[in-house]
């Protein structure tokens, strides 16, 4: 690969650094149909008094409704993007993604189990913990099942992930039917991926596990780079392949599971974000992971803006928009992979 000029690299990182910030600002300014328009919102963000609507209404809508929503989406987008980049490296699979490999399904199963059992009300941190456990178990099942007959192909790994994800979705449906919850619409929207009604409490709930998981993935970035070169190369530089994958998958499960626990199983963010920035940042994890985090954060906020623009009066789940974008993207990447092999 031809090295890029220093000016080009600087422009890329400057633009990428501004992207999530601008996305968050746009998400707050244009976030939702209400009497508080962009100008009133901007005045509130700048600490200026309201001109039209009552000050209390403006402050509530801006700081307690819109801001936590976009901050949470940025946080979860970054977590899912970093998780996807690490999965693609450590599994040597360019199509790896927390949703496609069953991790999101397992996290959903754990989170719904916490809600249905009543643990979420008694101990709110049980939701991300249960999501982490579900994602970890799902990833272990996928990894063991796919490797049962030797080194799996890309198709075998994906099919195993889809099967495990479908099983988790079926179990979630069974729990909801047995529980006979009156919040079916809310739960259904969450299962499609939604940040509707999220507050600062949800940000606090997810921030700790997400930051620990992402920090762990950054700390073991050299292990991910070694595994991306293949098992033999990883062993030659002293990396324990099995232990390295277990550590990386554990941190992936923690970051992705915490994200899923608050916004639901948003799909394809972990697939698209790393692929979009890799041609500019390069493949080494020390550059790819921060680039993917910034891209994923801004991307998910923009997708939520698009979801609200589709139908201002109805909250369209953000997961619907990411799926509409992600499916064609996945098919293109699959076609390129077939041509390459």
Tab-separated table of C-alpha atoms in Angstrom:
chain	number	residue	atom	x	y	z
A	1	UNK	CA	0.000	0.000	0.000
A	2	UNK	CA	1.371	3.416	-1.000
A	3	UNK	CA	1.900	5.659	2.055
A	4	UNK	CA	-0.451	8.606	2.158
A	5	UNK	CA	0.968	12.144	2.373
A	6	UNK	CA	1.134	13.641	5.857
A	7	UNK	CA	-1.320	16.377	4.877
A	8	UNK	CA	-3.824	13.779	3.677
A	9	UNK	CA	-3.531	11.816	6.922
A	10	UNK	CA	-3.945	14.976	8.992
A	11	UNK	CA	-7.040	15.951	7.011
A	12	UNK	CA	-8.521	12.482	7.510
A	13	UNK	CA	-8.020	12.486	11.276
A	14	UNK	CA	-9.273	16.063	11.611
A	15	UNK	CA	-12.438	15.290	9.655
A	16	UNK	CA	-12.962	12.033	11.524
A	17	UNK	CA	-12.479	13.733	14.892
A	18	UNK	CA	-15.039	16.405	14.043
A	19	UNK	CA	-17.555	13.904	12.627
A	20	UNK	CA	-19.013	12.550	15.911
A	21	UNK	CA	-18.981	16.017	17.483
A	22	UNK	CA	-20.940	17.515	14.590
A	23	UNK	CA	-23.256	14.502	14.554
A	24	UNK	CA	-24.051	14.961	18.259
A	25	UNK	CA	-24.692	18.691	17.772
A	26	UNK	CA	-26.993	17.989	14.818
A	27	UNK	CA	-28.720	15.246	16.802
A	28	UNK	CA	-29.507	17.692	19.598
A	29	UNK	CA	-30.472	20.589	17.316
A	30	UNK	CA	-32.777	18.595	15.053
A	31	UNK	CA	-33.697	15.800	17.439
A	32	UNK	CA	-37.436	15.355	17.331
A	33	UNK	CA	-40.510	17.308	16.350
A	34	UNK	CA	-41.450	19.768	19.069
A	35	UNK	CA	-42.037	23.426	19.781
A	36	UNK	CA	-38.340	23.787	20.600
A	37	UNK	CA	-36.630	24.356	17.262
A	38	UNK	CA	-32.939	24.438	16.351
A	39	UNK	CA	-32.511	28.131	17.237
A	40	UNK	CA	-34.004	27.709	20.712
A	41	UNK	CA	-31.930	24.560	21.194
A	42	UNK	CA	-28.736	26.356	20.175
A	43	UNK	CA	-29.478	29.179	22.619
A	44	UNK	CA	-29.985	26.632	25.401
A	45	UNK	CA	-26.696	24.891	24.590
A	46	UNK	CA	-24.931	28.264	24.707
A	47	UNK	CA	-26.503	29.087	28.084
A	48	UNK	CA	-28.732	31.848	26.728
A	49	UNK	CA	-32.322	32.388	27.957
A	50	UNK	CA	-35.216	30.989	25.935
A	51	UNK	CA	-37.123	33.331	23.628
A	52	UNK	CA	-40.299	31.399	22.754
A	53	UNK	CA	-41.126	28.352	24.855
A	54	UNK	CA	-40.842	28.389	28.672
A	55	UNK	CA	-37.274	27.991	29.934
A	56	UNK	CA	-38.123	24.854	31.927
A	57	UNK	CA	-39.587	23.154	28.848
A	58	UNK	CA	-36.573	24.035	26.706
A	59	UNK	CA	-34.072	22.835	29.320
A	60	UNK	CA	-35.946	19.559	29.835
A	61	UNK	CA	-36.196	18.764	26.123
A	62	UNK	CA	-32.599	19.707	25.346
A	63	UNK	CA	-30.682	18.467	28.373
A	64	UNK	CA	-32.867	15.630	29.666
A	65	UNK	CA	-34.375	14.201	26.456
A	66	UNK	CA	-32.249	14.941	23.397
A	67	UNK	CA	-28.731	15.162	24.816
A	68	UNK	CA	-28.704	11.831	26.713
A	69	UNK	CA	-30.160	10.111	23.657
A	70	UNK	CA	-27.445	11.243	21.268
A	71	UNK	CA	-24.651	10.753	23.819
A	72	UNK	CA	-25.860	7.197	24.413
A	73	UNK	CA	-26.044	6.482	20.669
A	74	UNK	CA	-22.513	7.842	20.166
A	75	UNK	CA	-21.216	5.705	23.021
A	76	UNK	CA	-22.894	2.551	21.743
A	77	UNK	CA	-21.887	3.232	18.130
A	78	UNK	CA	-18.245	3.511	19.173
A	79	UNK	CA	-18.470	0.287	21.207
A	80	UNK	CA	-20.058	-1.716	18.386
A	81	UNK	CA	-17.572	-0.385	15.806
A	82	UNK	CA	-14.523	-1.236	17.917
A	83	UNK	CA	-15.992	-4.667	18.705
A	84	UNK	CA	-16.522	-5.323	14.997
A	85	UNK	CA	-12.974	-4.249	14.096
A	86	UNK	CA	-11.479	-6.584	16.700
A	87	UNK	CA	-13.707	-9.493	15.652
A	88	UNK	CA	-12.660	-9.055	12.026
A	89	UNK	CA	-9.013	-9.141	13.086
A	90	UNK	CA	-8.951	-11.945	15.637
A	91	UNK	CA	-11.193	-14.231	13.565
A	92	UNK	CA	-9.561	-13.250	10.241
A	93	UNK	CA	-13.040	-12.687	8.877
A	94	UNK	CA	-13.867	-9.412	7.073
A	95	UNK	CA	-17.602	-10.078	7.548
A	96	UNK	CA	-17.436	-10.467	11.327
A	97	UNK	CA	-19.858	-8.305	13.312
A	98	UNK	CA	-21.391	-8.620	16.806
A	99	UNK	CA	-24.838	-9.075	15.241
A	100	UNK	CA	-23.850	-11.522	12.523
A	101	UNK	CA	-21.913	-13.736	14.940
A	102	UNK	CA	-24.726	-14.049	17.464
A	103	UNK	CA	-23.238	-11.801	20.160
A	104	UNK	CA	-26.032	-9.240	19.912
A	105	UNK	CA	-28.630	-12.005	20.087
A	106	UNK	CA	-27.018	-13.434	23.204
A	107	UNK	CA	-26.801	-9.985	24.776
A	108	UNK	CA	-30.490	-9.383	24.003
A	109	UNK	CA	-31.397	-12.694	25.608
A	110	UNK	CA	-29.485	-11.800	28.760
A	111	UNK	CA	-30.926	-8.287	28.967
A	112	UNK	CA	-34.529	-9.437	28.428
A	113	UNK	CA	-34.033	-12.166	31.025
A	114	UNK	CA	-32.960	-9.500	33.512
A	115	UNK	CA	-36.077	-7.424	32.755
A	116	UNK	CA	-38.491	-10.368	32.836
A	117	UNK	CA	-37.075	-11.821	36.050
A	118	UNK	CA	-37.384	-8.491	37.842
A	119	UNK	CA	-33.653	-8.252	38.457
A	120	UNK	CA	-33.491	-5.008	36.454
A	121	UNK	CA	-35.794	-3.253	38.923
A	122	UNK	CA	-34.044	-4.591	42.001
A	123	UNK	CA	-30.499	-4.043	40.684
A	124	UNK	CA	-30.201	-1.962	37.465
A	125	UNK	CA	-26.556	-2.955	36.778
A	126	UNK	CA	-27.829	-6.520	36.354
A	127	UNK	CA	-28.962	-5.572	32.818
A	128	UNK	CA	-25.491	-4.924	31.320
A	129	UNK	CA	-24.092	-7.788	33.398
A	130	UNK	CA	-26.712	-10.186	32.041
A	131	UNK	CA	-26.151	-8.855	28.511
A	132	UNK	CA	-22.407	-9.421	28.897
A	133	UNK	CA	-22.985	-12.980	30.114
A	134	UNK	CA	-25.370	-13.689	27.237
A	135	UNK	CA	-22.970	-12.272	24.644
A	136	UNK	CA	-20.057	-14.215	26.128
A	137	UNK	CA	-21.969	-17.505	26.121
A	138	UNK	CA	-23.213	-16.921	22.572
A	139	UNK	CA	-19.715	-16.121	21.288
A	140	UNK	CA	-18.336	-19.230	22.995
A	141	UNK	CA	-21.016	-21.425	21.422
A	142	UNK	CA	-20.376	-19.939	17.967
A	143	UNK	CA	-16.614	-20.320	18.293
A	144	UNK	CA	-16.718	-23.911	19.576
A	145	UNK	CA	-19.430	-25.065	17.142
A	146	UNK	CA	-17.747	-23.491	14.117
A	147	UNK	CA	-14.354	-24.995	14.991
A	148	UNK	CA	-15.716	-28.452	15.818
A	149	UNK	CA	-14.702	-29.833	12.404
A	150	UNK	CA	-11.460	-27.874	12.099
A	151	UNK	CA	-10.754	-24.352	10.928
A	152	UNK	CA	-14.098	-22.972	9.674
A	153	UNK	CA	-14.683	-21.129	6.433
A	154	UNK	CA	-16.165	-17.632	6.436
A	155	UNK	CA	-19.530	-19.069	5.411
A	156	UNK	CA	-19.513	-21.695	8.166
A	157	UNK	CA	-18.716	-19.120	10.835
A	158	UNK	CA	-21.438	-16.768	9.649
A	159	UNK	CA	-24.032	-19.529	9.391
A	160	UNK	CA	-23.197	-20.677	12.909
A	161	UNK	CA	-23.554	-17.105	14.171
A	162	UNK	CA	-26.881	-16.675	12.387
A	163	UNK	CA	-28.132	-19.962	13.859
A	164	UNK	CA	-27.145	-19.001	17.405
A	165	UNK	CA	-28.636	-15.529	16.946
A	166	UNK	CA	-31.907	-17.039	15.701
A	167	UNK	CA	-32.011	-19.377	18.690
A	168	UNK	CA	-31.530	-16.441	21.058
A	169	UNK	CA	-34.286	-14.471	19.293
A	170	UNK	CA	-36.635	-17.438	19.644
A	171	UNK	CA	-35.906	-17.714	23.356
A	172	UNK	CA	-36.532	-13.981	23.760
A	173	UNK	CA	-39.927	-14.391	22.066
A	174	UNK	CA	-40.799	-17.291	24.356
A	175	UNK	CA	-39.930	-15.254	27.459
A	176	UNK	CA	-42.035	-12.326	26.285
A	177	UNK	CA	-45.007	-14.597	25.517
A	178	UNK	CA	-44.755	-16.326	28.904
A	179	UNK	CA	-44.346	-13.009	30.696
A	180	UNK	CA	-47.315	-11.561	28.756
A	181	UNK	CA	-45.904	-8.093	29.266
A	182	UNK	CA	-48.112	-5.055	28.589
A	183	UNK	CA	-45.085	-3.199	27.147
A	184	UNK	CA	-44.975	-5.237	23.948
A	185	UNK	CA	-44.575	-2.228	21.655
A	186	UNK	CA	-41.691	-0.834	23.709
A	187	UNK	CA	-39.914	-4.207	23.883
A	188	UNK	CA	-40.452	-4.815	20.165
A	189	UNK	CA	-38.937	-1.414	19.320
A	190	UNK	CA	-35.988	-2.164	21.604
A	191	UNK	CA	-35.405	-5.503	19.863
A	192	UNK	CA	-35.144	-3.613	16.547
A	193	UNK	CA	-32.640	-1.230	18.094
A	194	UNK	CA	-34.008	1.971	19.609
A	195	UNK	CA	-32.941	4.823	21.869
A	196	UNK	CA	-36.476	6.073	22.479
A	197	UNK	CA	-36.992	7.272	26.049
A	198	UNK	CA	-33.358	6.850	27.051
A	199	UNK	CA	-32.169	9.073	29.891
A	200	UNK	CA	-28.928	9.906	31.672
A	201	UNK	CA	-29.528	6.846	33.864
A	202	UNK	CA	-29.095	4.638	30.792
A	203	UNK	CA	-25.891	6.473	29.854
A	204	UNK	CA	-24.496	5.863	33.340
A	205	UNK	CA	-25.608	2.229	33.197
A	206	UNK	CA	-23.792	1.506	29.945
A	207	UNK	CA	-20.798	3.848	30.181
A	208	UNK	CA	-18.800	1.817	32.710
A	209	UNK	CA	-18.955	-1.593	30.971
A	210	UNK	CA	-18.515	-0.021	27.514
A	211	UNK	CA	-15.449	1.963	28.549
A	212	UNK	CA	-13.894	-1.028	30.314
A	213	UNK	CA	-14.559	-3.259	27.309
A	214	UNK	CA	-13.197	-0.754	24.775
A	215	UNK	CA	-10.184	0.024	26.976
A	216	UNK	CA	-9.440	-3.715	27.212
A	217	UNK	CA	-9.586	-4.064	23.427
A	218	UNK	CA	-7.197	-1.129	23.046
A	219	UNK	CA	-4.860	-2.633	25.644
A	220	UNK	CA	-4.714	-5.950	23.739
A	221	UNK	CA	-4.540	-4.374	20.278
A	222	UNK	CA	-1.183	-6.041	19.542
A	223	UNK	CA	-2.752	-9.433	20.177
A	224	UNK	CA	-5.482	-8.570	17.662
A	225	UNK	CA	-2.841	-7.519	15.119
A	226	UNK	CA	-0.939	-10.775	15.623
A	227	UNK	CA	-4.083	-12.886	15.229
A	228	UNK	CA	-5.007	-10.975	12.071
A	229	UNK	CA	-1.813	-12.316	10.454
A	230	UNK	CA	-2.782	-15.924	11.160
A	231	UNK	CA	-2.268	-18.494	13.898
A	232	UNK	CA	1.241	-19.504	12.815
A	233	UNK	CA	2.472	-15.908	12.715
A	234	UNK	CA	0.837	-15.204	16.083
A	235	UNK	CA	2.560	-18.201	17.632
A	236	UNK	CA	5.894	-17.154	16.117
A	237	UNK	CA	5.761	-13.826	18.005
A	238	UNK	CA	4.808	-15.502	21.273
A	239	UNK	CA	1.036	-14.984	21.286
A	240	UNK	CA	-1.071	-17.742	22.839
A	241	UNK	CA	-3.787	-18.026	20.187
A	242	UNK	CA	-6.478	-19.625	22.350
A	243	UNK	CA	-5.906	-17.366	25.336
A	244	UNK	CA	-5.658	-14.293	23.130
A	245	UNK	CA	-8.962	-15.003	21.431
A	246	UNK	CA	-10.677	-15.704	24.750
A	247	UNK	CA	-9.462	-12.390	26.182
A	248	UNK	CA	-10.459	-10.416	23.086
A	249	UNK	CA	-13.868	-12.100	22.807
A	250	UNK	CA	-14.503	-11.397	26.497
A	251	UNK	CA	-13.862	-7.672	26.064
A	252	UNK	CA	-15.909	-7.672	22.843
A	253	UNK	CA	-18.785	-9.309	24.715
A	254	UNK	CA	-18.527	-6.720	27.508
A	255	UNK	CA	-18.507	-3.698	25.181
A	256	UNK	CA	-21.108	-4.983	22.720
A	257	UNK	CA	-23.275	-6.508	25.460
A	258	UNK	CA	-23.438	-3.241	27.394
A	259	UNK	CA	-24.353	-1.362	24.205
A	260	UNK	CA	-27.098	-3.843	23.318
A	261	UNK	CA	-28.483	-3.729	26.857
A	262	UNK	CA	-29.503	-0.066	26.462
A	263	UNK	CA	-30.242	0.412	22.736
A	264	UNK	CA	-31.057	-3.125	21.636
A	265	UNK	CA	-29.349	-5.262	18.990
A	266	UNK	CA	-28.418	-2.548	16.468
A	267	UNK	CA	-27.011	-4.423	13.494
A	268	UNK	CA	-24.212	-3.832	10.981
A	269	UNK	CA	-22.494	-0.896	12.727
A	270	UNK	CA	-19.608	-3.189	13.668
A	271	UNK	CA	-19.379	-4.389	10.075
A	272	UNK	CA	-19.569	-1.070	8.238
A	273	UNK	CA	-17.537	1.341	10.381
A	274	UNK	CA	-14.188	-0.561	10.259
A	275	UNK	CA	-14.488	-1.157	6.508
A	276	UNK	CA	-15.238	2.507	5.829
A	277	UNK	CA	-12.174	3.841	7.698
A	278	UNK	CA	-9.638	1.053	7.076
A	279	UNK	CA	-8.549	2.329	3.618
A	280	UNK	CA	-7.584	5.665	5.249
A	281	UNK	CA	-6.388	4.631	8.718
A	282	UNK	CA	-4.674	1.392	7.743
A	283	UNK	CA	-5.088	-2.064	9.232
A	284	UNK	CA	-2.940	-1.788	12.431
A	285	UNK	CA	-5.202	-1.724	15.454
A	286	UNK	CA	-3.485	1.303	17.042
A	287	UNK	CA	-4.928	3.400	14.205
A	288	UNK	CA	-7.938	1.348	13.134
A	289	UNK	CA	-9.606	1.101	16.553
A	290	UNK	CA	-9.750	4.848	17.319
A	291	UNK	CA	-10.824	5.537	13.726
A	292	UNK	CA	-13.581	2.925	13.945
A	293	UNK	CA	-14.719	4.296	17.322
A	294	UNK	CA	-15.076	7.841	15.963
A	295	UNK	CA	-16.792	6.651	12.783
A	296	UNK	CA	-19.180	4.352	14.662
A	297	UNK	CA	-20.116	7.073	17.159
A	298	UNK	CA	-21.018	9.616	14.487
A	299	UNK	CA	-22.594	7.040	12.192
A	300	UNK	CA	-25.139	5.776	14.726
A	301	UNK	CA	-26.184	9.317	15.680
A	302	UNK	CA	-26.677	10.202	12.002
A	303	UNK	CA	-28.702	7.010	11.472
A	304	UNK	CA	-30.954	8.030	14.364
A	305	UNK	CA	-31.442	11.452	12.752
A	306	UNK	CA	-32.409	9.744	9.500
A	307	UNK	CA	-34.824	7.476	11.381
A	308	UNK	CA	-36.585	10.481	12.865
A	309	UNK	CA	-36.616	12.279	9.509
A	310	UNK	CA	-38.383	9.304	7.900
A	311	UNK	CA	-41.392	9.765	10.159
A	312	UNK	CA	-41.326	12.797	12.494
A	313	UNK	CA	-44.472	11.688	14.339
A	314	UNK	CA	-43.476	8.043	14.853
A	315	UNK	CA	-40.214	6.930	16.439
A	316	UNK	CA	-38.654	4.639	13.826
A	317	UNK	CA	-36.079	2.365	15.522
A	318	UNK	CA	-32.531	3.278	14.543
A	319	UNK	CA	-31.844	-0.416	13.952
A	320	UNK	CA	-34.187	-0.289	10.951
A	321	UNK	CA	-32.005	2.354	9.285
A	322	UNK	CA	-28.727	0.550	10.027
A	323	UNK	CA	-30.230	-2.652	8.605
A	324	UNK	CA	-31.379	-0.887	5.434
A	325	UNK	CA	-27.828	0.365	4.946
A	326	UNK	CA	-26.064	-2.703	6.271
A	327	UNK	CA	-27.686	-5.422	4.164
A	328	UNK	CA	-26.534	-3.986	0.790
A	329	UNK	CA	-23.127	-3.225	2.326
A	330	UNK	CA	-22.846	-6.817	3.548
A	331	UNK	CA	-23.779	-8.204	0.131
A	332	UNK	CA	-21.149	-6.035	-1.568
A	333	UNK	CA	-18.465	-7.177	0.881
A	334	UNK	CA	-19.533	-10.797	0.408
A	335	UNK	CA	-19.267	-10.408	-3.375
A	336	UNK	CA	-15.778	-8.904	-3.064
A	337	UNK	CA	-14.741	-11.755	-0.796
A	338	UNK	CA	-15.941	-14.326	-3.330
A	339	UNK	CA	-14.018	-12.607	-6.135
A	340	UNK	CA	-10.866	-12.484	-3.998
A	341	UNK	CA	-11.060	-16.218	-3.335
